[in-house]
Coordinates of C-alpha atoms in Angstrom, one line a residue:
M1 CA 4.8 14.1 7.7
S2 CA 6.8 16.5 5.5
N3 CA 8.4 13.6 3.5
R4 CA 5.1 11.7 3.1
L5 CA 4.3 11.0 -0.5
I6 CA 1.3 8.7 -0.1
S7 CA -1.4 8.8 2.5
I8 CA -4.0 6.0 2.4
E9 CA -6.8 7.2 4.7
G10 CA -9.4 4.9 6.1
I11 CA -10.2 3.1 2.9
A12 CA -12.5 0.1 2.7
K13 CA -13.9 -2.1 -0.1
R14 CA -17.4 -3.5 0.2
Y15 CA -19.3 -5.4 -2.5
P16 CA -23.2 -5.4 -2.5
Q17 CA -25.0 -8.7 -2.3
K18 CA -28.5 -9.2 -3.6
G19 CA -30.8 -9.6 -0.7
G20 CA -28.1 -9.4 1.9
A21 CA -25.6 -7.2 3.7
P22 CA -22.6 -6.1 1.7
V23 CA -19.4 -8.2 1.9
T24 CA -16.5 -6.3 3.4
I25 CA -13.2 -7.3 1.9
F26 CA -11.1 -4.9 4.1
E27 CA -11.8 -1.8 6.1
D28 CA -10.1 0.8 8.3
F29 CA -7.0 0.7 6.0
W30 CA -4.6 3.5 7.0
L31 CA -1.1 3.6 5.7
P32 CA 1.4 6.5 5.3
I33 CA 4.3 5.9 2.8
E34 CA 7.3 8.2 2.8
K35 CA 9.1 9.3 -0.4
G36 CA 11.8 6.7 -1.3
E37 CA 10.3 3.9 0.8
F38 CA 9.9 0.3 -0.5
V39 CA 6.8 -1.1 1.1
C40 CA 5.6 -4.7 0.7
I41 CA 2.1 -5.9 1.7
I42 CA 1.8 -9.5 2.7
G43 CA -1.4 -11.5 3.6
H44 CA -3.3 -14.6 2.6
S45 CA -5.4 -14.7 -0.6
G46 CA -8.7 -12.9 -0.1
C47 CA -7.5 -10.1 2.2
G48 CA -7.7 -7.5 -0.5
K49 CA -4.0 -6.8 -1.2
T50 CA -4.4 -6.4 -5.0
T51 CA -7.6 -4.3 -4.5
V52 CA -5.6 -1.9 -2.3
L53 CA -3.0 -1.6 -5.1
N54 CA -5.7 -1.1 -7.8
I55 CA -7.2 1.7 -5.7
L56 CA -3.9 3.4 -5.4
A57 CA -3.4 3.0 -9.1
G58 CA -6.7 4.6 -9.8
L59 CA -8.1 1.5 -11.4
D60 CA -10.7 0.9 -8.7
A61 CA -12.5 3.2 -6.2
P62 CA -12.7 2.6 -2.4
S63 CA -16.1 2.2 -0.9
E64 CA -15.0 4.5 1.9
G65 CA -12.0 6.7 2.6
V66 CA -9.5 8.5 0.3
V67 CA -6.0 8.1 -1.1
I68 CA -3.8 11.2 -1.2
V69 CA -0.6 11.2 -3.4
A70 CA 1.7 14.2 -3.4
G71 CA -1.0 16.2 -1.5
K72 CA -3.8 15.5 -3.9
E73 CA -6.7 13.0 -3.8
I74 CA -6.5 10.6 -6.6
D75 CA -9.5 10.3 -8.9
G76 CA -8.2 7.9 -11.6
P77 CA -5.1 6.5 -13.3
S78 CA -2.0 8.7 -13.6
L79 CA 1.4 8.4 -15.3
D80 CA 2.8 9.4 -11.9
R81 CA 1.7 5.9 -10.7
A82 CA 3.2 3.2 -12.9
V83 CA 1.9 -0.4 -12.4
I84 CA 3.7 -3.7 -13.0
F85 CA 1.3 -6.7 -13.0
Q86 CA 1.9 -10.4 -12.7
G87 CA 1.5 -10.6 -16.5
H88 CA 3.8 -8.4 -18.6
A89 CA 0.9 -6.8 -20.6
L90 CA 3.1 -6.0 -23.5
L91 CA 1.7 -4.9 -26.9
P92 CA 2.6 -8.0 -29.0
W93 CA 2.9 -6.2 -32.3
L94 CA 5.5 -3.8 -31.0
T95 CA 9.2 -4.4 -30.3
V96 CA 10.9 -4.0 -27.0
L97 CA 11.8 -0.5 -28.0
G98 CA 8.3 0.1 -29.3
N99 CA 6.7 -0.9 -26.1
V100 CA 8.9 1.3 -23.9
A101 CA 8.8 4.2 -26.4
Y102 CA 5.0 4.0 -26.5
A103 CA 4.9 4.8 -22.7
V104 CA 7.6 7.5 -23.0
A105 CA 5.7 9.2 -25.9
A106 CA 2.5 9.1 -23.8
R107 CA 4.3 10.8 -20.9
H108 CA 6.1 13.4 -23.1
R109 CA 3.8 14.2 -26.0
D110 CA 5.9 17.2 -27.1
W111 CA 9.2 15.2 -27.4
P112 CA 10.6 14.5 -30.9
K113 CA 10.9 10.8 -31.9
A114 CA 14.7 10.9 -31.5
R115 CA 14.5 12.0 -27.9
V116 CA 11.8 9.5 -27.1
R117 CA 13.9 6.7 -28.5
E118 CA 17.0 7.8 -26.6
H119 CA 15.1 8.0 -23.4
A120 CA 13.5 4.6 -23.9
M121 CA 16.9 3.0 -24.7
R122 CA 18.3 4.3 -21.5
F123 CA 15.8 2.3 -19.5
I124 CA 16.1 -0.8 -21.8
E125 CA 19.8 -0.7 -21.0
L126 CA 19.0 -0.2 -17.3
V127 CA 17.2 -3.6 -17.1
G128 CA 19.9 -5.4 -19.1
L129 CA 18.1 -5.8 -22.5
S130 CA 20.6 -4.0 -24.8
G131 CA 20.7 -5.9 -28.0
A132 CA 17.1 -7.2 -27.7
E133 CA 15.4 -3.8 -28.4
H134 CA 14.2 -4.9 -31.9
K135 CA 12.6 -8.2 -30.7
R136 CA 8.9 -8.7 -30.2
P137 CA 7.4 -10.2 -27.1
A138 CA 6.9 -13.6 -28.8
Q139 CA 10.7 -13.8 -29.2
L140 CA 11.4 -13.2 -25.5
S141 CA 11.5 -15.4 -22.4
G142 CA 9.2 -14.8 -19.5
G143 CA 11.9 -13.0 -17.5
M144 CA 12.8 -10.8 -20.5
K145 CA 9.2 -9.8 -20.9
Q146 CA 9.0 -8.8 -17.3
R147 CA 12.2 -6.8 -17.7
V148 CA 10.4 -4.9 -20.6
G149 CA 7.5 -4.2 -18.2
I150 CA 9.9 -2.9 -15.6
A151 CA 11.7 -0.7 -18.2
R152 CA 8.4 0.6 -19.5
A153 CA 7.2 1.5 -16.0
L154 CA 10.4 3.2 -15.0
S155 CA 10.8 5.0 -18.3
I156 CA 7.9 7.4 -17.4
E157 CA 9.7 8.3 -14.2
P158 CA 6.7 7.9 -11.9
K159 CA 6.5 9.2 -8.4
T160 CA 5.3 5.8 -7.3
L161 CA 5.9 2.3 -8.7
L162 CA 3.1 -0.3 -7.9
M163 CA 3.9 -4.0 -8.3
D164 CA 1.5 -6.8 -8.0
E165 CA 3.5 -10.0 -7.5
P166 CA 5.5 -9.3 -10.7
F167 CA 7.8 -12.3 -10.3
S168 CA 5.4 -15.0 -9.1
A169 CA 5.1 -16.8 -12.4
L170 CA 8.9 -16.9 -13.0
D171 CA 11.4 -19.7 -12.2
A172 CA 13.5 -19.2 -9.1
L173 CA 16.7 -18.2 -10.9
T174 CA 15.0 -15.6 -13.1
R175 CA 13.0 -14.3 -10.1
G176 CA 16.1 -13.8 -8.1
T177 CA 17.9 -12.0 -10.9
L178 CA 14.9 -9.6 -11.4
Q179 CA 14.7 -9.0 -7.7
D180 CA 18.3 -8.0 -7.8
E181 CA 17.6 -5.6 -10.7
V182 CA 14.6 -4.0 -9.0
R183 CA 16.5 -3.6 -5.7
R184 CA 19.5 -2.0 -7.5
I185 CA 17.3 0.3 -9.5
C186 CA 15.0 1.4 -6.7
V187 CA 17.9 2.1 -4.3
T188 CA 19.9 4.0 -6.9
T189 CA 16.9 6.1 -8.0
D190 CA 15.3 6.5 -4.6
Q191 CA 12.0 5.2 -6.1
T192 CA 8.9 4.9 -4.0
V193 CA 7.4 1.4 -4.3
L194 CA 4.3 -0.4 -3.1
M195 CA 4.6 -4.1 -3.8
I196 CA 2.2 -7.0 -3.2
T197 CA 3.8 -10.4 -2.5
H198 CA 3.1 -13.8 -0.9
D199 CA 6.9 -14.5 -0.6
V200 CA 8.3 -13.7 2.8
D201 CA 11.9 -13.9 1.6
E202 CA 11.2 -11.6 -1.3
A203 CA 9.7 -9.0 1.1
I204 CA 12.7 -9.3 3.5
Y205 CA 15.1 -8.8 0.6
L206 CA 13.3 -5.8 -1.1
A207 CA 11.3 -3.9 1.5
D208 CA 12.0 -1.2 4.0
K209 CA 8.7 -1.9 5.7
I210 CA 6.4 -4.9 5.5
V211 CA 2.6 -4.4 6.0
L212 CA 0.9 -7.5 7.5
M213 CA -2.8 -7.9 6.7
T214 CA -5.2 -10.2 8.6
N215 CA -7.3 -12.8 6.8
G216 CA -10.3 -11.6 4.9
P217 CA -13.1 -10.9 4.8
E218 CA -13.1 -7.7 6.9
A219 CA -9.3 -7.7 6.7
K220 CA -7.2 -5.1 8.5
I221 CA -3.6 -4.1 8.8
A222 CA -2.4 -5.9 12.0
E223 CA 1.0 -4.3 12.1
I224 CA 3.8 -2.8 10.1
V225 CA 7.2 -4.5 10.4
R226 CA 10.3 -2.4 10.0
N227 CA 13.1 -4.1 8.1
S228 CA 16.2 -3.0 10.0
L229 CA 18.6 -5.1 7.9
P230 CA 21.3 -3.0 6.1
R231 CA 20.0 -1.2 3.1
D232 CA 22.9 -2.5 1.0
R233 CA 21.9 -6.2 0.9
D234 CA 23.6 -9.3 -0.5
R235 CA 21.0 -12.1 -0.9
N236 CA 23.7 -14.7 -0.5
Q237 CA 24.8 -13.3 2.9
M238 CA 21.5 -12.1 4.3
H239 CA 20.9 -15.3 6.4
R240 CA 24.2 -14.5 8.3
L241 CA 23.0 -11.1 9.5
P242 CA 22.0 -10.9 13.2
G243 CA 18.5 -9.6 12.5
Y244 CA 17.6 -12.0 9.7
Y245 CA 16.0 -14.9 11.6
P246 CA 14.1 -12.8 14.2
L247 CA 12.6 -10.9 11.2
R248 CA 11.8 -14.0 9.2
N249 CA 10.4 -15.9 12.2
H250 CA 8.2 -12.9 13.1
L251 CA 6.7 -12.8 9.6
M252 CA 6.2 -16.5 9.4
D253 CA 4.5 -16.6 12.8
F254 CA 2.1 -14.0 11.7
L255 CA 1.2 -15.7 8.4
V256 CA 0.9 -19.2 10.0
S257 CA -1.1 -18.2 13.1
R258 CA -1.8 -14.6 14.0
S259 CA -3.3 -13.6 10.6
A260 CA -6.2 -15.8 11.4
T261 CA -6.6 -15.0 15.1
F262 CA -6.0 -11.3 15.1
R263 CA -9.7 -10.5 15.5
D264 CA -9.8 -12.7 18.6
E265 CA -6.8 -10.8 20.0
I266 CA -8.7 -7.5 19.6
A267 CA -11.8 -9.1 21.2
A268 CA -9.6 -10.2 24.1
G269 CA -8.4 -6.6 24.7
L270 CA -5.5 -6.0 22.4
D271 CA -4.8 -2.3 22.2
W272 CA -5.1 -1.7 18.5
D273 CA -6.1 1.5 16.6
P274 CA -6.3 1.4 12.8
R275 CA -4.9 5.0 12.6
S276 CA -1.8 4.2 14.7
V277 CA -1.0 0.6 13.8
P278 CA 2.2 -0.4 15.6
V279 CA 5.5 -0.3 13.6
V280 CA 7.4 -3.3 15.0
D281 CA 11.2 -4.0 14.8
P282 CA 11.6 -7.7 15.5
L283 CA 15.3 -7.3 16.1
D284 CA 15.0 -5.2 19.3
G285 CA 11.3 -5.8 20.1
S286 CA 10.4 -2.2 19.8
A287 CA 7.1 -0.9 18.6
E288 CA 5.8 2.6 17.9
P289 CA 2.6 3.8 16.2
A290 CA 2.5 4.6 12.5
L291 CA 0.6 7.8 13.2
A292 CA -1.5 7.9 10.1
T293 CA -2.7 11.5 10.6
P294 CA -5.1 12.3 7.7
F295 CA -4.3 14.9 5.1
H296 CA -7.9 14.9 3.9
P297 CA -10.7 16.4 6.0
S298 CA -13.2 13.9 4.6
A299 CA -11.2 10.9 5.8
N300 CA -12.5 11.3 9.4
R301 CA -16.1 10.9 8.1
S302 CA -15.6 8.3 5.3
A303 CA -13.5 6.0 7.5
T304 CA -16.5 5.4 9.8
A305 CA -19.2 5.5 7.1
G306 CA -21.5 2.5 7.0
K307 CA -20.5 1.1 10.4

């Protein structure tokens, strides 16, 4: 509890329908995230993964429940929560340096231009773009544009980095290179990350914990999988590690079958509580509750509202 940075407490997203009951995308979503954890959410399209990320970013509001970051309920976007989307979202009229410096200047309004430039260059170098700082987005490859987006997000030194499938549109070689960069940076800086992905292998390589969501509508967290592979990972040697295939098989089995049948498992008597979703370690078969104890007193009311 003392090291918890993010507490997602009983959030749901419902959309009204004219002349009918609201459509529930997901509900009873409880998730604690510790400082320095890299968490991936996996689930099929339509389960609300991106909506969860947008709510955490402050770009959307939950229909129920609350999100607490660093002890405070969020009520909109914040520079403490940087977002990297599938598209790079760069300003086309600015250079690489201009795009990153723009974010730095927004974060540190009292800094002189020289200090802003120096700080921005440090993160441009961090993502391997030294020498390209004066190029505009039209002169960059897709992978280079995403590097700029990563540099821009990291340059404001956020408490949380939110990533929505940032590598999905890239070729396999570029995707692998950027995954390596992100892993290196996040481990080195102890960055807290929530990432949305469809890619099981990407989640295994990057994440400390992998959140498995059932199919939508009315999606839920089925379980949280602990990645017990060594934190110092070599992508070319991971398949040789004793825990790799039990972990991968567990995730694939969920996506192929259990994500669609989880509601039937609950109806058949599966012991499942949204506030204490099991944290599973496929290597040794252990499971323990996530214990999503609410920080916020209204979470107990809002988590059950509208039911």
